PDB file of C-alpha atoms in Angstrom:
ATOM      1  CA  MET A   1     -50.597  -1.339  -7.506  1.00 89.00           C
ATOM      2  CA  SER A   2     -47.314  -2.255  -9.220  1.00 94.00           C
ATOM      3  CA  LEU A   3     -43.925  -0.536  -9.028  1.00 96.00           C
ATOM      4  CA  ARG A   4     -41.359  -1.511 -11.679  1.00 98.00           C
ATOM      5  CA  LEU A   5     -37.661  -0.589 -11.616  1.00 98.00           C
ATOM      6  CA  VAL A   6     -36.110  -0.310 -15.080  1.00 97.00           C
ATOM      7  CA  LEU A   7     -32.338  -0.071 -15.568  1.00 95.00           C
ATOM      8  CA  ALA A   8     -29.563  -0.693 -18.075  1.00 95.00           C
ATOM      9  CA  LEU A   9     -26.456  -2.137 -16.401  1.00 94.00           C
ATOM     10  CA  SER A  10     -22.939  -3.183 -17.309  1.00 95.00           C
ATOM     11  CA  LEU A  11     -21.833  -6.791 -16.793  1.00 95.00           C
ATOM     12  CA  ASP A  12     -20.284  -5.751 -13.473  1.00 93.00           C
ATOM     13  CA  GLY A  13     -23.458  -4.010 -12.293  1.00 92.00           C
ATOM     14  CA  ARG A  14     -22.445  -0.408 -12.954  1.00 91.00           C
ATOM     15  CA  LEU A  15     -24.702   2.401 -14.137  1.00 87.00           C
ATOM     16  CA  ALA A  16     -21.943   4.764 -15.252  1.00 84.00           C
ATOM     17  CA  PRO A  17     -18.170   4.886 -15.796  1.00 85.00           C
ATOM     18  CA  PRO A  18     -15.884   5.602 -12.800  1.00 85.00           C
ATOM     19  CA  GLN A  19     -15.800   9.348 -13.485  1.00 80.00           C
ATOM     20  CA  GLY A  20     -19.595   9.483 -13.223  1.00 72.00           C
ATOM     21  CA  GLY A  21     -21.981  11.478 -15.356  1.00 63.00           C
ATOM     22  CA  ALA A  22     -24.718  10.215 -17.647  1.00 59.00           C
ATOM     23  CA  ALA A  23     -23.993   6.869 -19.286  1.00 62.00           C
ATOM     24  CA  GLN A  24     -25.951   5.708 -22.330  1.00 72.00           C
ATOM     25  CA  LEU A  25     -25.442   1.984 -21.811  1.00 88.00           C
ATOM     26  CA  GLY A  26     -28.295   0.465 -23.805  1.00 91.00           C
ATOM     27  CA  GLY A  27     -28.700   0.448 -27.565  1.00 94.00           C
ATOM     28  CA  SER A  28     -31.755   0.894 -29.783  1.00 95.00           C
ATOM     29  CA  ALA A  29     -33.471  -2.305 -28.605  1.00 97.00           C
ATOM     30  CA  ASP A  30     -33.088  -1.278 -24.965  1.00 97.00           C
ATOM     31  CA  ARG A  31     -34.467   2.158 -25.846  1.00 96.00           C
ATOM     32  CA  ARG A  32     -37.568   0.505 -27.307  1.00 97.00           C
ATOM     33  CA  LEU A  33     -38.035  -1.532 -24.127  1.00 98.00           C
ATOM     34  CA  LEU A  34     -37.686   1.603 -22.033  1.00 97.00           C
ATOM     35  CA  GLU A  35     -40.305   3.417 -24.093  1.00 98.00           C
ATOM     36  CA  GLU A  36     -42.642   0.418 -23.802  1.00 98.00           C
ATOM     37  CA  ALA A  37     -42.250   0.626 -20.022  1.00 98.00           C
ATOM     38  CA  LEU A  38     -42.996   4.354 -20.140  1.00 98.00           C
ATOM     39  CA  ALA A  39     -46.107   3.647 -22.216  1.00 98.00           C
ATOM     40  CA  TRP A  40     -47.207   1.131 -19.544  1.00 98.00           C
ATOM     41  CA  ALA A  41     -46.681   3.582 -16.684  1.00 98.00           C
ATOM     42  CA  ASP A  42     -49.278   5.836 -15.097  1.00 98.00           C
ATOM     43  CA  CYS A  43     -46.456   7.898 -13.551  1.00 98.00           C
ATOM     44  CA  CYS A  44     -42.677   7.754 -13.089  1.00 98.00           C
ATOM     45  CA  LEU A  45     -40.314   8.329 -10.169  1.00 97.00           C
ATOM     46  CA  ILE A  46     -36.776   9.702 -10.431  1.00 97.00           C
ATOM     47  CA  GLY A  47     -34.339  10.719  -7.714  1.00 95.00           C
ATOM     48  CA  ALA A  48     -33.211  14.329  -7.624  1.00 94.00           C
ATOM     49  CA  GLY A  49     -29.553  13.234  -7.771  1.00 90.00           C
ATOM     50  CA  SER A  50     -30.162  11.184 -10.895  1.00 89.00           C
ATOM     51  CA  LEU A  51     -31.903  14.144 -12.513  1.00 93.00           C
ATOM     52  CA  ARG A  52     -28.937  16.385 -11.661  1.00 90.00           C
ATOM     53  CA  ALA A  53     -26.597  13.882 -13.350  1.00 85.00           C
ATOM     54  CA  HIS A  54     -28.668  13.581 -16.547  1.00 88.00           C
ATOM     55  CA  ARG A  55     -30.367  17.027 -16.613  1.00 93.00           C
ATOM     56  CA  SER A  56     -33.313  15.401 -18.391  1.00 95.00           C
ATOM     57  CA  SER A  57     -35.534  12.359 -18.111  1.00 96.00           C
ATOM     58  CA  CYS A  58     -36.866   9.719 -20.490  1.00 95.00           C
ATOM     59  CA  VAL A  59     -39.758  10.340 -22.869  1.00 98.00           C
ATOM     60  CA  ILE A  60     -41.712   8.295 -25.397  1.00 98.00           C
ATOM     61  CA  HIS A  61     -40.806   8.974 -29.035  1.00 98.00           C
ATOM     62  CA  GLN A  62     -42.287   5.988 -30.883  1.00 98.00           C
ATOM     63  CA  PRO A  63     -45.554   6.968 -32.632  1.00 98.00           C
ATOM     64  CA  ASP A  64     -47.264   3.632 -31.962  1.00 98.00           C
ATOM     65  CA  LEU A  65     -46.605   3.930 -28.221  1.00 98.00           C
ATOM     66  CA  LEU A  66     -47.828   7.527 -28.153  1.00 98.00           C
ATOM     67  CA  GLN A  67     -50.982   6.421 -29.958  1.00 98.00           C
ATOM     68  CA  GLN A  68     -51.371   3.536 -27.508  1.00 97.00           C
ATOM     69  CA  ARG A  69     -51.492   5.940 -24.582  1.00 98.00           C
ATOM     70  CA  LEU A  70     -53.885   8.297 -26.329  1.00 96.00           C
ATOM     71  CA  SER A  71     -56.219   5.390 -27.144  1.00 97.00           C
ATOM     72  CA  GLN A  72     -56.273   4.606 -23.414  1.00 96.00           C
ATOM     73  CA  ALA A  73     -57.200   8.218 -22.600  1.00 96.00           C
ATOM     74  CA  LYS A  74     -53.819   8.778 -20.957  1.00 96.00           C
ATOM     75  CA  PRO A  75     -51.555  11.811 -21.446  1.00 97.00           C
ATOM     76  CA  SER A  76     -48.946  11.259 -24.144  1.00 97.00           C
ATOM     77  CA  GLN A  77     -46.222  11.136 -21.462  1.00 98.00           C
ATOM     78  CA  PRO A  78     -46.631   9.881 -17.888  1.00 98.00           C
ATOM     79  CA  PRO A  79     -46.146  12.517 -15.161  1.00 98.00           C
ATOM     80  CA  LEU A  80     -42.636  12.575 -13.700  1.00 98.00           C
ATOM     81  CA  ILE A  81     -42.350  12.708  -9.901  1.00 97.00           C
ATOM     82  CA  VAL A  82     -38.955  14.031  -8.751  1.00 96.00           C
ATOM     83  CA  VAL A  83     -38.036  12.676  -5.305  1.00 95.00           C
ATOM     84  CA  SER A  84     -35.927  14.978  -3.135  1.00 93.00           C
ATOM     85  CA  ARG A  85     -34.853  14.609   0.501  1.00 86.00           C
ATOM     86  CA  SER A  86     -35.040  18.401   0.852  1.00 77.00           C
ATOM     87  CA  CYS A  87     -37.649  20.777  -0.514  1.00 67.00           C
ATOM     88  CA  THR A  88     -35.359  23.740  -1.246  1.00 65.00           C
ATOM     89  CA  PRO A  89     -32.946  24.557  -2.668  1.00 63.00           C
ATOM     90  CA  LEU A  90     -33.193  21.889  -5.351  1.00 79.00           C
ATOM     91  CA  GLY A  91     -30.251  23.128  -7.415  1.00 83.00           C
ATOM     92  CA  PHE A  92     -32.014  22.528 -10.749  1.00 92.00           C
ATOM     93  CA  ASP A  93     -30.666  24.777 -13.505  1.00 93.00           C
ATOM     94  CA  PRO A  94     -33.489  26.439 -15.516  1.00 93.00           C
ATOM     95  CA  ALA A  95     -31.423  25.809 -18.667  1.00 96.00           C
ATOM     96  CA  TRP A  96     -31.681  22.020 -18.337  1.00 97.00           C
ATOM     97  CA  PRO A  97     -33.608  20.203 -21.106  1.00 97.00           C
ATOM     98  CA  PHE A  98     -35.757  18.753 -18.295  1.00 97.00           C
ATOM     99  CA  TRP A  99     -37.813  21.959 -18.184  1.00 97.00           C
ATOM    100  CA  GLN A 100     -38.738  21.731 -21.870  1.00 97.00           C
ATOM    101  CA  GLN A 101     -39.691  18.050 -21.894  1.00 98.00           C
ATOM    102  CA  PRO A 102     -43.377  17.259 -22.573  1.00 97.00           C
ATOM    103  CA  PHE A 103     -44.512  15.794 -19.253  1.00 98.00           C
ATOM    104  CA  SER A 104     -46.071  17.068 -16.046  1.00 97.00           C
ATOM    105  CA  ARG A 105     -43.469  17.725 -13.340  1.00 97.00           C
ATOM    106  CA  TRP A 106     -44.351  16.816  -9.751  1.00 96.00           C
ATOM    107  CA  LEU A 107     -42.133  17.106  -6.665  1.00 94.00           C
ATOM    108  CA  LEU A 108     -42.096  14.655  -3.759  1.00 93.00           C
ATOM    109  CA  ALA A 109     -40.266  16.285  -0.842  1.00 90.00           C
ATOM    110  CA  PRO A 110     -40.400  16.558   2.987  1.00 87.00           C
ATOM    111  CA  PHE A 111     -42.033  19.988   3.181  1.00 80.00           C
ATOM    112  CA  GLU A 112     -43.004  21.235   6.637  1.00 72.00           C
ATOM    113  CA  THR A 113     -45.802  23.746   6.072  1.00 66.00           C
ATOM    114  CA  ASN A 114     -49.252  22.967   4.716  1.00 68.00           C
ATOM    115  CA  PRO A 115     -49.910  24.251   2.172  1.00 67.00           C
ATOM    116  CA  ALA A 116     -46.254  24.465   1.144  1.00 72.00           C
ATOM    117  CA  PRO A 117     -45.038  26.816  -1.614  1.00 81.00           C
ATOM    118  CA  LEU A 118     -44.853  25.099  -4.980  1.00 84.00           C
ATOM    119  CA  PRO A 119     -41.394  25.472  -6.571  1.00 87.00           C
ATOM    120  CA  ASP A 120     -41.328  27.095 -10.000  1.00 89.00           C
ATOM    121  CA  GLY A 121     -41.845  24.674 -12.861  1.00 93.00           C
ATOM    122  CA  PHE A 122     -43.674  22.005 -10.862  1.00 94.00           C
ATOM    123  CA  GLU A 123     -47.391  21.365 -11.133  1.00 95.00           C
ATOM    124  CA  ARG A 124     -47.887  19.420  -7.921  1.00 93.00           C
ATOM    125  CA  LEU A 125     -46.165  18.947  -4.570  1.00 90.00           C
ATOM    126  CA  LEU A 126     -46.476  15.688  -2.631  1.00 90.00           C
ATOM    127  CA  ARG A 127     -45.258  15.154   0.922  1.00 88.00           C
ATOM    128  CA  LEU A 128     -42.417  12.649   1.332  1.00 89.00           C
ATOM    129  CA  GLY A 129     -43.327  10.103   3.994  1.00 87.00           C
ATOM    130  CA  PRO A 130     -43.729   6.330   4.288  1.00 89.00           C
ATOM    131  CA  TRP A 131     -43.683   4.749   0.832  1.00 87.00           C
ATOM    132  CA  ALA A 132     -46.765   2.647   1.521  1.00 85.00           C
ATOM    133  CA  GLY A 133     -48.732   5.842   2.103  1.00 86.00           C
ATOM    134  CA  LEU A 134     -47.511   7.369  -1.156  1.00 87.00           C
ATOM    135  CA  LYS A 135     -48.566   4.293  -3.115  1.00 85.00           C
ATOM    136  CA  GLN A 136     -52.013   4.476  -1.551  1.00 87.00           C
ATOM    137  CA  GLN A 137     -52.286   8.147  -2.477  1.00 87.00           C
ATOM    138  CA  LEU A 138     -51.243   7.520  -6.082  1.00 91.00           C
ATOM    139  CA  ALA A 139     -53.545   4.510  -6.399  1.00 90.00           C
ATOM    140  CA  ALA A 140     -56.469   6.595  -5.114  1.00 89.00           C
ATOM    141  CA  GLU A 141     -55.838   8.951  -8.064  1.00 89.00           C
ATOM    142  CA  GLY A 142     -55.816   6.057 -10.541  1.00 92.00           C
ATOM    143  CA  LEU A 143     -52.005   5.969 -10.820  1.00 95.00           C
ATOM    144  CA  LYS A 144     -51.535   2.259 -10.252  1.00 95.00           C
ATOM    145  CA  GLN A 145     -48.606   1.466 -12.551  1.00 97.00           C
ATOM    146  CA  VAL A 146     -45.467   3.256 -11.348  1.00 97.00           C
ATOM    147  CA  LEU A 147     -42.123   3.185 -13.167  1.00 98.00           C
ATOM    148  CA  LEU A 148     -38.943   3.815 -11.173  1.00 97.00           C
ATOM    149  CA  LEU A 149     -36.198   5.354 -13.329  1.00 96.00           C
ATOM    150  CA  GLY A 150     -33.466   5.626 -10.650  1.00 87.00           C
ATOM    151  CA  GLY A 151     -31.144   6.559  -9.088  1.00 87.00           C
ATOM    152  CA  ALA A 152     -29.358   4.231  -6.719  1.00 90.00           C
ATOM    153  CA  GLN A 153     -30.375   5.878  -3.435  1.00 91.00           C
ATOM    154  CA  LEU A 154     -34.059   5.935  -4.369  1.00 94.00           C
ATOM    155  CA  ALA A 155     -33.959   2.350  -5.635  1.00 94.00           C
ATOM    156  CA  ALA A 156     -32.307   1.251  -2.399  1.00 94.00           C
ATOM    157  CA  ALA A 157     -34.906   3.027  -0.255  1.00 93.00           C
ATOM    158  CA  LEU A 158     -37.792   1.437  -2.121  1.00 94.00           C
ATOM    159  CA  LEU A 159     -36.228  -2.026  -2.051  1.00 95.00           C
ATOM    160  CA  GLN A 160     -35.594  -1.728   1.688  1.00 93.00           C
ATOM    161  CA  ALA A 161     -39.231  -0.721   2.150  1.00 92.00           C
ATOM    162  CA  ASP A 162     -40.264  -3.800   0.113  1.00 94.00           C
ATOM    163  CA  GLU A 163     -42.159  -1.595  -2.335  1.00 94.00           C
ATOM    164  CA  VAL A 164     -40.562  -2.761  -5.623  1.00 96.00           C
ATOM    165  CA  ASP A 165     -42.659  -5.375  -7.387  1.00 97.00           C
ATOM    166  CA  GLU A 166     -40.749  -5.920 -10.623  1.00 98.00           C
ATOM    167  CA  LEU A 167     -37.214  -5.532 -11.985  1.00 98.00           C
ATOM    168  CA  GLN A 168     -36.641  -4.874 -15.696  1.00 98.00           C
ATOM    169  CA  LEU A 169     -32.898  -5.024 -16.324  1.00 97.00           C
ATOM    170  CA  THR A 170     -30.960  -4.767 -19.566  1.00 97.00           C
ATOM    171  CA  ILE A 171     -27.497  -6.293 -19.173  1.00 97.00           C
ATOM    172  CA  CYS A 172     -25.034  -4.609 -21.542  1.00 96.00           C
ATOM    173  CA  PRO A 173     -21.768  -6.272 -22.725  1.00 95.00           C
ATOM    174  CA  LEU A 174     -19.457  -3.790 -20.987  1.00 92.00           C
ATOM    175  CA  LEU A 175     -17.154  -3.823 -17.978  1.00 93.00           C
ATOM    176  CA  LEU A 176     -16.888  -0.349 -16.430  1.00 91.00           C
ATOM    177  CA  GLY A 177     -15.357  -0.748 -12.976  1.00 91.00           C
ATOM    178  CA  GLY A 178     -15.507   2.032 -10.421  1.00 90.00           C
ATOM    179  CA  ASP A 179     -18.083   2.615  -7.716  1.00 89.00           C
ATOM    180  CA  LYS A 180     -21.185   3.594  -9.732  1.00 87.00           C
ATOM    181  CA  HIS A 181     -23.182   0.503  -8.764  1.00 89.00           C
ATOM    182  CA  TRP A 182     -26.923   0.298  -9.351  1.00 91.00           C
ATOM    183  CA  LEU A 183     -27.305   0.062  -5.567  1.00 89.00           C
ATOM    184  CA  PRO A 184     -25.205   2.209  -3.192  1.00 87.00           C
ATOM    185  CA  ALA A 185     -22.179   0.954  -1.270  1.00 82.00           C
ATOM    186  CA  GLY A 186     -23.070  -0.444   2.136  1.00 85.00           C
ATOM    187  CA  PHE A 187     -26.617  -1.229   1.040  1.00 86.00           C
ATOM    188  CA  GLU A 188     -28.290  -3.729   3.356  1.00 88.00           C
ATOM    189  CA  LEU A 189     -31.433  -5.658   2.561  1.00 89.00           C
ATOM    190  CA  GLN A 190     -33.396  -8.492   4.068  1.00 88.00           C
ATOM    191  CA  PRO A 191     -33.227 -11.464   1.670  1.00 89.00           C
ATOM    192  CA  GLN A 192     -35.849 -11.293  -1.077  1.00 93.00           C
ATOM    193  CA  ARG A 193     -36.809 -14.031  -3.507  1.00 95.00           C
ATOM    194  CA  TRP A 194     -37.595 -13.089  -7.111  1.00 97.00           C
ATOM    195  CA  GLN A 195     -39.255 -15.111  -9.879  1.00 97.00           C
ATOM    196  CA  LEU A 196     -37.931 -14.917 -13.435  1.00 98.00           C
ATOM    197  CA  LEU A 197     -40.645 -13.639 -15.785  1.00 97.00           C
ATOM    198  CA  GLU A 198     -38.649 -13.218 -18.980  1.00 97.00           C
ATOM    199  CA  GLN A 199     -35.174 -13.499 -20.408  1.00 97.00           C
ATOM    200  CA  ARG A 200     -34.224 -12.855 -24.020  1.00 97.00           C
ATOM    201  CA  PRO A 201     -31.294 -11.573 -26.043  1.00 98.00           C
ATOM    202  CA  ILE A 202     -31.781  -8.248 -27.782  1.00 98.00           C
ATOM    203  CA  ALA A 203     -29.705  -6.374 -30.349  1.00 96.00           C
ATOM    204  CA  GLY A 204     -26.146  -5.347 -29.606  1.00 94.00           C
ATOM    205  CA  GLY A 205     -25.353  -8.430 -27.520  1.00 96.00           C
ATOM    206  CA  GLU A 206     -27.592  -7.164 -24.702  1.00 98.00           C
ATOM    207  CA  LEU A 207     -29.826  -9.317 -22.510  1.00 98.00           C
ATOM    208  CA  LEU A 208     -33.247  -8.402 -21.117  1.00 98.00           C
ATOM    209  CA  VAL A 209     -34.217 -10.011 -17.806  1.00 98.00           C
ATOM    210  CA  ARG A 210     -37.434  -9.367 -15.895  1.00 98.00           C
ATOM    211  CA  TYR A 211     -38.156 -10.555 -12.356  1.00 98.00           C
ATOM    212  CA  GLN A 212     -41.195 -10.343 -10.089  1.00 98.00           C
ATOM    213  CA  ILE A 213     -40.930 -10.195  -6.292  1.00 97.00           C
ATOM    214  CA  GLN A 214     -42.108 -13.308  -4.475  1.00 96.00           C
ATOM    215  CA  ARG A 215     -43.935 -12.306  -1.320  1.00 90.00           C
ATOM    216  CA  SER A 216     -45.939 -14.634   0.894  1.00 76.00           C
ATOM    217  CA  GLY A 217     -49.117 -13.720  -0.951  1.00 58.00           C
ATOM    218  CA  ASN A 218     -47.852 -14.409  -4.476  1.00 55.00           C
ATOM    219  CA  CYS A 219     -45.443 -17.331  -4.065  1.00 46.00           C
TER     220      CYS A 219
END
C-alpha cells in the first residue's frame, strides 16, 4: 500500500498567507499534477480543519484523466475520507460546495458506539484508531493507493506514525511569511531519510519535487 502527500508550498514553506483561509498557490501546471495524482488514487484523505478552511475538496476535471479512471473500472472521482478527531458536531455547513461535489464522502472519526450513527451526507463511517490498522482495512477493500490532501495536523500525525510513503511538492515562487506552515509549530519527528524521485520546472516558475521514504526495507 502507498500513501502520497501532495502539497503546493511557498518558498518559505507556507500553505496560506498569514491571515489564513484558502490559498491557491499553484498555477495550471500544478493543477494538472494534482489531477494526475487524484487519477492515481484509490481514495483520498483530508483533515476536517482543512475542509473547513476550503469548504470543498479537489476533483478531476480533465477528460483524459476521467476516461483513464473509467477504463480501469474505477469511479470517476476517488472517495474522499474526512478525518475528524471528534465525531459530532462536525461544524460542516450544508451550503458548502463540498456537499455537491461528485465523490463519495466517508468519515473517519473516533466514534464510541457500534454501530455508530452515520452523519448526514456521508456514505460510510470508519473508526479512527492506529493508522497501520486503517491502511490494512483500506487495502483489504482494494484501496491501496491513498492520496493525502492535508492539512498540517493530519500530515504531521501520519508522518509521526511513519505512514507516509511519498511526498509530491510543488514549490511556488512566493514568500508569504506568517505561521501557516505545512507542518504545525512544535512538530517533532524522528529523522527520516527520503530519496529524490523527480525534480522538474513547471510553468509559472514553479518546481515539482517528488521524494520516496527510505525505510530499512527499501534503502
